[in-house]
Every structure is written in C-alpha cells, then in structure tokens.
PDB file of C-alpha atoms in Angstrom:
ATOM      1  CA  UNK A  17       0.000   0.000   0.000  1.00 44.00           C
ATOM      2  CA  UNK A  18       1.334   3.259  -0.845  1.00 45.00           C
ATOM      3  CA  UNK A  19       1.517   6.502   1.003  1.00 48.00           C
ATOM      4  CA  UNK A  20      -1.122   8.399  -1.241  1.00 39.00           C
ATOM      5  CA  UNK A  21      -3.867   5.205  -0.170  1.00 42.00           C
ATOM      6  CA  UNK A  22      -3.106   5.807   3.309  1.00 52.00           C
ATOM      7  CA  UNK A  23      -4.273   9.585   3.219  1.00 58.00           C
ATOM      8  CA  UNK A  24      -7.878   8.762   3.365  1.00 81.00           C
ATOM      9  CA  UNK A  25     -10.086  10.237   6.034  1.00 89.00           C
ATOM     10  CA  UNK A  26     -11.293   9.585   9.246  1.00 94.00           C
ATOM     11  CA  UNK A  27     -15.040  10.711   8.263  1.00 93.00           C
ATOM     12  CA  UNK A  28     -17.825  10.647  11.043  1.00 95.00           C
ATOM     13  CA  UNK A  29     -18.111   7.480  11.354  1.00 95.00           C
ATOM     14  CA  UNK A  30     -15.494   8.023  14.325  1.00 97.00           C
ATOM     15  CA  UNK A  31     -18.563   8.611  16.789  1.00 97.00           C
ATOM     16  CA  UNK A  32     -20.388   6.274  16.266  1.00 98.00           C
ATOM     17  CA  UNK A  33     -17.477   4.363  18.243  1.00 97.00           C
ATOM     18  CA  UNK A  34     -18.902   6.734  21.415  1.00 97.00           C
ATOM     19  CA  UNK A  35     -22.431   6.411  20.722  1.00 98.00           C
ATOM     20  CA  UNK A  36     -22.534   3.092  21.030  1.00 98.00           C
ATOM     21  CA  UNK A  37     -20.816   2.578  24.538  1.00 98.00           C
ATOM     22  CA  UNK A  38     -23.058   4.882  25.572  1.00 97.00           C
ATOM     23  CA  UNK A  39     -25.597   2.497  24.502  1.00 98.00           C
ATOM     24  CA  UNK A  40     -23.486  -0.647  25.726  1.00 98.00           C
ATOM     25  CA  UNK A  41     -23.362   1.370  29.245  1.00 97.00           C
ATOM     26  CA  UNK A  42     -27.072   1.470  29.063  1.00 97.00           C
ATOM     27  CA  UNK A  43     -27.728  -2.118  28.483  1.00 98.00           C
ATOM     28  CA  UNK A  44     -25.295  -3.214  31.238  1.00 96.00           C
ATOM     29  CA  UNK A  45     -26.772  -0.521  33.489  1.00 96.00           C
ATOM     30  CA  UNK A  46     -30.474  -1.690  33.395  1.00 97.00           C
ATOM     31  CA  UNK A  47     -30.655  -4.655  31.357  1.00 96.00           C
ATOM     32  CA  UNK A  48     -32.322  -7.366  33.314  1.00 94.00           C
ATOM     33  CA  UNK A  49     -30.742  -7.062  36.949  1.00 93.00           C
ATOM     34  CA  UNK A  50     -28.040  -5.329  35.784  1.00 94.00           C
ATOM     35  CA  UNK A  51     -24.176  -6.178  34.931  1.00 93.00           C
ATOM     36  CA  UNK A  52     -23.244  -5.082  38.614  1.00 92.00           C
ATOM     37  CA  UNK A  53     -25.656  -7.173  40.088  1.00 93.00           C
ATOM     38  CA  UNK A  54     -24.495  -9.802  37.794  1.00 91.00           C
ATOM     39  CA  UNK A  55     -20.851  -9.605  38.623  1.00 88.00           C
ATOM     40  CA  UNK A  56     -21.272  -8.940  42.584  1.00 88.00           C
ATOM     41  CA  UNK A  57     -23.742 -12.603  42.354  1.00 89.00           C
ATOM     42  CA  UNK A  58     -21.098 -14.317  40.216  1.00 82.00           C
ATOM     43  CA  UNK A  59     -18.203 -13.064  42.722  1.00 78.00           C
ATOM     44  CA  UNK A  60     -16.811 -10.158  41.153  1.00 76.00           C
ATOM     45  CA  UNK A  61     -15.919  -6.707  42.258  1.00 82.00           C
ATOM     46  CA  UNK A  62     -19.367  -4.584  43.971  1.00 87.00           C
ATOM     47  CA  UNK A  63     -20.389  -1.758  42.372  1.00 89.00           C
ATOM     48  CA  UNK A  64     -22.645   0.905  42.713  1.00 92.00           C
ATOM     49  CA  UNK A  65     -24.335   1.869  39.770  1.00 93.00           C
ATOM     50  CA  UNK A  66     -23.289   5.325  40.300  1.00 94.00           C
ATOM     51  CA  UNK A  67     -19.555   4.202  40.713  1.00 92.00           C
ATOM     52  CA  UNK A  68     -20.449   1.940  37.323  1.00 93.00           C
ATOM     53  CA  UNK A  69     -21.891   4.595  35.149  1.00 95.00           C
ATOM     54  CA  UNK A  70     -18.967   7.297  36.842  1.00 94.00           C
ATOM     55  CA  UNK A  71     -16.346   5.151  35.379  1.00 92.00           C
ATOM     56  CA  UNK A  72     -18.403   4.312  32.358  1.00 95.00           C
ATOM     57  CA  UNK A  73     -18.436   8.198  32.027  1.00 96.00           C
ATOM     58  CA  UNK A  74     -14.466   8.430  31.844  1.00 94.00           C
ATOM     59  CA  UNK A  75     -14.740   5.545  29.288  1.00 94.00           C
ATOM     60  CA  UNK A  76     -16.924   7.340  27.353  1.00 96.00           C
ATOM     61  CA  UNK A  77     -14.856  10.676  27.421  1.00 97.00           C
ATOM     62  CA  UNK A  78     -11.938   8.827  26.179  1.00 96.00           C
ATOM     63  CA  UNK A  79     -13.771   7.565  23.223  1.00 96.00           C
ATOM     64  CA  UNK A  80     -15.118  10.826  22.287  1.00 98.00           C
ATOM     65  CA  UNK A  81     -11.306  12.348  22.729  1.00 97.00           C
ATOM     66  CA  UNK A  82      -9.655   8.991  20.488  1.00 96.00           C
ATOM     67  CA  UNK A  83     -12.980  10.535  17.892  1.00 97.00           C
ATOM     68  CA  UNK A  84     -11.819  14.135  18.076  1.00 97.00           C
ATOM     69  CA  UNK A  85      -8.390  12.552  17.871  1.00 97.00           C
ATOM     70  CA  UNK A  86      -8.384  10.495  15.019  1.00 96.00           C
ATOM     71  CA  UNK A  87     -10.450  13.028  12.892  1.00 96.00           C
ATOM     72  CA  UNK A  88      -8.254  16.148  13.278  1.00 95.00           C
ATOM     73  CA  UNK A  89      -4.822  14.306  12.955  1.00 95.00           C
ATOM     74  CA  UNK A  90      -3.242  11.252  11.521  1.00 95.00           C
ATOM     75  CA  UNK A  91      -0.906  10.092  14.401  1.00 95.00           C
ATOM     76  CA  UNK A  92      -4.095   9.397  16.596  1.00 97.00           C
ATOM     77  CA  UNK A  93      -5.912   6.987  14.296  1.00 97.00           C
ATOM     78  CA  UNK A  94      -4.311   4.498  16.243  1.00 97.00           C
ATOM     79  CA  UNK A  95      -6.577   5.199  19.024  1.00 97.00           C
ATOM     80  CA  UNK A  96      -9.979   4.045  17.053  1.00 97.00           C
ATOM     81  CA  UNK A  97      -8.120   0.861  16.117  1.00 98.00           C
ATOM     82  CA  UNK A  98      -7.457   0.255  19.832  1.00 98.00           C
ATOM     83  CA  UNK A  99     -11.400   1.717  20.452  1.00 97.00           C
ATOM     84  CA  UNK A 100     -12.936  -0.644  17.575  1.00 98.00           C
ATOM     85  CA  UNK A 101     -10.312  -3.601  19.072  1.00 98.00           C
ATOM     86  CA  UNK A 102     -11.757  -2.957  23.115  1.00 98.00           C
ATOM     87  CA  UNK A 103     -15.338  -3.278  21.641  1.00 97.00           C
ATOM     88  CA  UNK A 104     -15.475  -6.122  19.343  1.00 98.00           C
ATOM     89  CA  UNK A 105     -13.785  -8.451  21.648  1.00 98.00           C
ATOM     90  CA  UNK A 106     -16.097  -7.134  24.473  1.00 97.00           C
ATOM     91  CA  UNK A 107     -18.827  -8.366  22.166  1.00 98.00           C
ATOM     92  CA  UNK A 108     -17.614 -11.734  21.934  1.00 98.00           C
ATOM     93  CA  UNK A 109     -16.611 -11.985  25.338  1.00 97.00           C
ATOM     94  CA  UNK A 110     -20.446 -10.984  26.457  1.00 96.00           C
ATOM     95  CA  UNK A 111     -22.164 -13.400  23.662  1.00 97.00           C
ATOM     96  CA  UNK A 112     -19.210 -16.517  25.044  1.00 96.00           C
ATOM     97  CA  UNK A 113     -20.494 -15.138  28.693  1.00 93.00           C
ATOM     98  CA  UNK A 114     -24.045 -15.416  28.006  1.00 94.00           C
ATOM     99  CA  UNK A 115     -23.468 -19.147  26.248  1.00 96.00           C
ATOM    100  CA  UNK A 116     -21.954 -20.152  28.969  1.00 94.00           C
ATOM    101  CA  UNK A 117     -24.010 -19.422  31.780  1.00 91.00           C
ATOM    102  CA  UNK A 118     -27.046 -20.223  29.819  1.00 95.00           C
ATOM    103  CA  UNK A 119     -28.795 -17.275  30.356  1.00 93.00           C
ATOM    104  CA  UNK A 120     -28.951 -13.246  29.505  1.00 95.00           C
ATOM    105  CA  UNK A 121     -25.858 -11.148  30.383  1.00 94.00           C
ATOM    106  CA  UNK A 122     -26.552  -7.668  30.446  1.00 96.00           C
ATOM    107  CA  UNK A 123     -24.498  -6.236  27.453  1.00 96.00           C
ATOM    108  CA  UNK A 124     -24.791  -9.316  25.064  1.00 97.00           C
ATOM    109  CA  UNK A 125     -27.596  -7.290  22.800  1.00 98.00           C
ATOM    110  CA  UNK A 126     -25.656  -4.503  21.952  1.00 98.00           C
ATOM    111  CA  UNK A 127     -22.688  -6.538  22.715  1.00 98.00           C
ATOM    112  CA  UNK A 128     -24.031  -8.954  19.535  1.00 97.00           C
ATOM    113  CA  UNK A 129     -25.699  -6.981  17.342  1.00 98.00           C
ATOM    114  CA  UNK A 130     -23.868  -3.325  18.167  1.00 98.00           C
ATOM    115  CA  UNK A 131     -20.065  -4.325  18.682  1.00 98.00           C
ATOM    116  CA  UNK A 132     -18.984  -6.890  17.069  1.00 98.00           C
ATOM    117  CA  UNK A 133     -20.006  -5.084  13.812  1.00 98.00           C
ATOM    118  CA  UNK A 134     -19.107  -1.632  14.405  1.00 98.00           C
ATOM    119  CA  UNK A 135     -15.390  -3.048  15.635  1.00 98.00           C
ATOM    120  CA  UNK A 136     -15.179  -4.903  12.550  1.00 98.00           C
ATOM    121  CA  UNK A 137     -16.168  -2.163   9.949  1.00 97.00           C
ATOM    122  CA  UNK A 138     -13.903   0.192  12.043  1.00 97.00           C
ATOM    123  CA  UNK A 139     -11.215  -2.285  12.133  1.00 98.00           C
ATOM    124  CA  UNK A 140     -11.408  -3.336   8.292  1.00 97.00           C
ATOM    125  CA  UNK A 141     -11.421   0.619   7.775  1.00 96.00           C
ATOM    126  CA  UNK A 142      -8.912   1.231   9.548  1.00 97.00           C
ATOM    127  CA  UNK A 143      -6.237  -1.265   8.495  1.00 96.00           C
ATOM    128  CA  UNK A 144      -6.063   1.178   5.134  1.00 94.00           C
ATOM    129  CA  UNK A 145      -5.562   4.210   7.488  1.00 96.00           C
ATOM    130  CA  UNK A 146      -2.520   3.476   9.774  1.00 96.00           C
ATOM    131  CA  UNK A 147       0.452   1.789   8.867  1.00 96.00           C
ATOM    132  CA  UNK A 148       0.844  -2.101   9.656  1.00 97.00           C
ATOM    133  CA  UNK A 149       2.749  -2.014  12.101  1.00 98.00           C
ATOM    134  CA  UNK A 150       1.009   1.246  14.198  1.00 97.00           C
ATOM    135  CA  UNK A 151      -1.987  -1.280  13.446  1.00 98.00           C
ATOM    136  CA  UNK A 152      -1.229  -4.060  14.956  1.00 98.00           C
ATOM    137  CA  UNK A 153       0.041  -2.151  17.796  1.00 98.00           C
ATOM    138  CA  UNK A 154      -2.813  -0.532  18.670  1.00 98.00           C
ATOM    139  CA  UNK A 155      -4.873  -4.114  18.094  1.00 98.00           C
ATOM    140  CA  UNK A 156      -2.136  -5.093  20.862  1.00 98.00           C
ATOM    141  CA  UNK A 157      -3.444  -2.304  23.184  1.00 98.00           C
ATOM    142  CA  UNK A 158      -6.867  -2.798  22.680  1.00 98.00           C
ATOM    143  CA  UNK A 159      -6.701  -6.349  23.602  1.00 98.00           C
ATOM    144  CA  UNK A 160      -4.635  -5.459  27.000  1.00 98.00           C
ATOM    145  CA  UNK A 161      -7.063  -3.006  28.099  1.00 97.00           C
ATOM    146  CA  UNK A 162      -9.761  -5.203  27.672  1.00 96.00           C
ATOM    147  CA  UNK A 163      -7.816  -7.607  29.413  1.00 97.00           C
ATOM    148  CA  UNK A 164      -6.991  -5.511  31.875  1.00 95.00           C
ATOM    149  CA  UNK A 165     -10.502  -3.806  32.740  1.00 90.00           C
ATOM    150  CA  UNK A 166     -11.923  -7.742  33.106  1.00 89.00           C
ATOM    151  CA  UNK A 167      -9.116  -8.586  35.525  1.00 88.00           C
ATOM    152  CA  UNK A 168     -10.033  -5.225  37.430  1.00 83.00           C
ATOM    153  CA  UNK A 169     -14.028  -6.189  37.301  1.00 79.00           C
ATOM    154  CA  UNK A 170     -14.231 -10.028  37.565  1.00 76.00           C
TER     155      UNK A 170
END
C-alpha cells in the first residue's frame, strides 16, 4: 500500500465508536438485573451503579477524545483501532459469557448486534488508514485493556 492510499479520512463514522458505549453502558446498566448485580452474584468486584456509570463516564470521554483525535490528525488513528479492538472483543466476550451461563448477560444485545459489527467495519477501515505495524500495535493495546478492565471487574 502506498503513502497516497493511506491519506484517506477519518469521516464521522469516528462517533459512532462513542455512541454506542453509551448504549453498551445502558444495556449493562439496566438490562435485566443489571451487569453489577451480575458480577457482585457471580463473585466479582461490587459496584454501585453510580460508581459503574462514573467510570463508564471516563470511558466514554476517552472515546469521544480517540474521535476528536483520530479526525483532526493522523498520528491518533491508532486510538480508534485500539477503540474498535476494546469493543469487538467485548462483544464476543459478552455473547461466550451469556453461552456459557445459559442465560442473559446484560451487554450481550448490543454486545451482539452493536459491537462486534461496528469493531469490525472500524477495524477493516482502519487497516487502510494506519500503517501495519502502528496497526497491529494498537490491536495489541486494545486487547490489554480489555484484558486488563476484566481482571479489574471479575
């Protein structure tokens, strides 16, 4: 791929990443019982839901920053690659969550039918926007903050 491909745009399909955590954050936040009373009954960390939806807040501000970001400057389309990275494997993680317990999980709706799609058209857009190396990094990143926010969580 040559230099001149790689000076496409980030267009505004950038927020959608942000619009749909907030939706995600909704889903876990009052879906069925609720993904804090889900973790607290399965033996993870106790949360308030104002505790949940404050940290879900500084999630969200991040993603809306990576957005504004990756939109205004090349060097930070890395960020959405980590952002689209974080929420497709969240998806999967929800829908492998939900199989195995046999039952709903809040977040497996928009975890489904919201993430996994948006992280893959972000991803496959994406991989023509960074170099390959800067995206597989930020693939690399995404993957240990996901891994990182379960092991803080669960």
């Amino acid at each position: 791929m040559t230099t001149h491909e790689r000076r496409g745009s980030v267009g505004g399909w950038a927020w959608f990443l942000p619009m749909a955590y907030g939706a995600h954050v909704l889903e876990e936040a009052f879906g069925g019982r609720g993904f804090t009373a889900w973790m607290a009954a399965g033996g993870g960390v106790r949360l308030s839901l104002a505790a949940f939806i404050g940290l879900n807040l500084v999630g969200a501000g991040m993603l809306c920053l990576a957005a504004w970001a990756a939109r205004r400057s090349k060097g930070w389309r890395w960020l959405l690659a980590s952002g689209a990275t974080i929420v497709l494997v969240n998806g999967v993680w929800h829908a492998a969550l939900c199989a195995a317990a046999r039952a709903y999980v809040p977040g497996v709706g928009t975890g489904l039918f919201l993430y996994v799609p948006l992280g893959a058209m972000m991803l496959h857009r994406l991989r023509w926007l960074v170099s390959p190396l800067i995206f597989i990094s930020a693939i690399a990143v995404g993957l240990a903050i996901h891994r990182a926010v379960l092991w803080i969580v669960l």
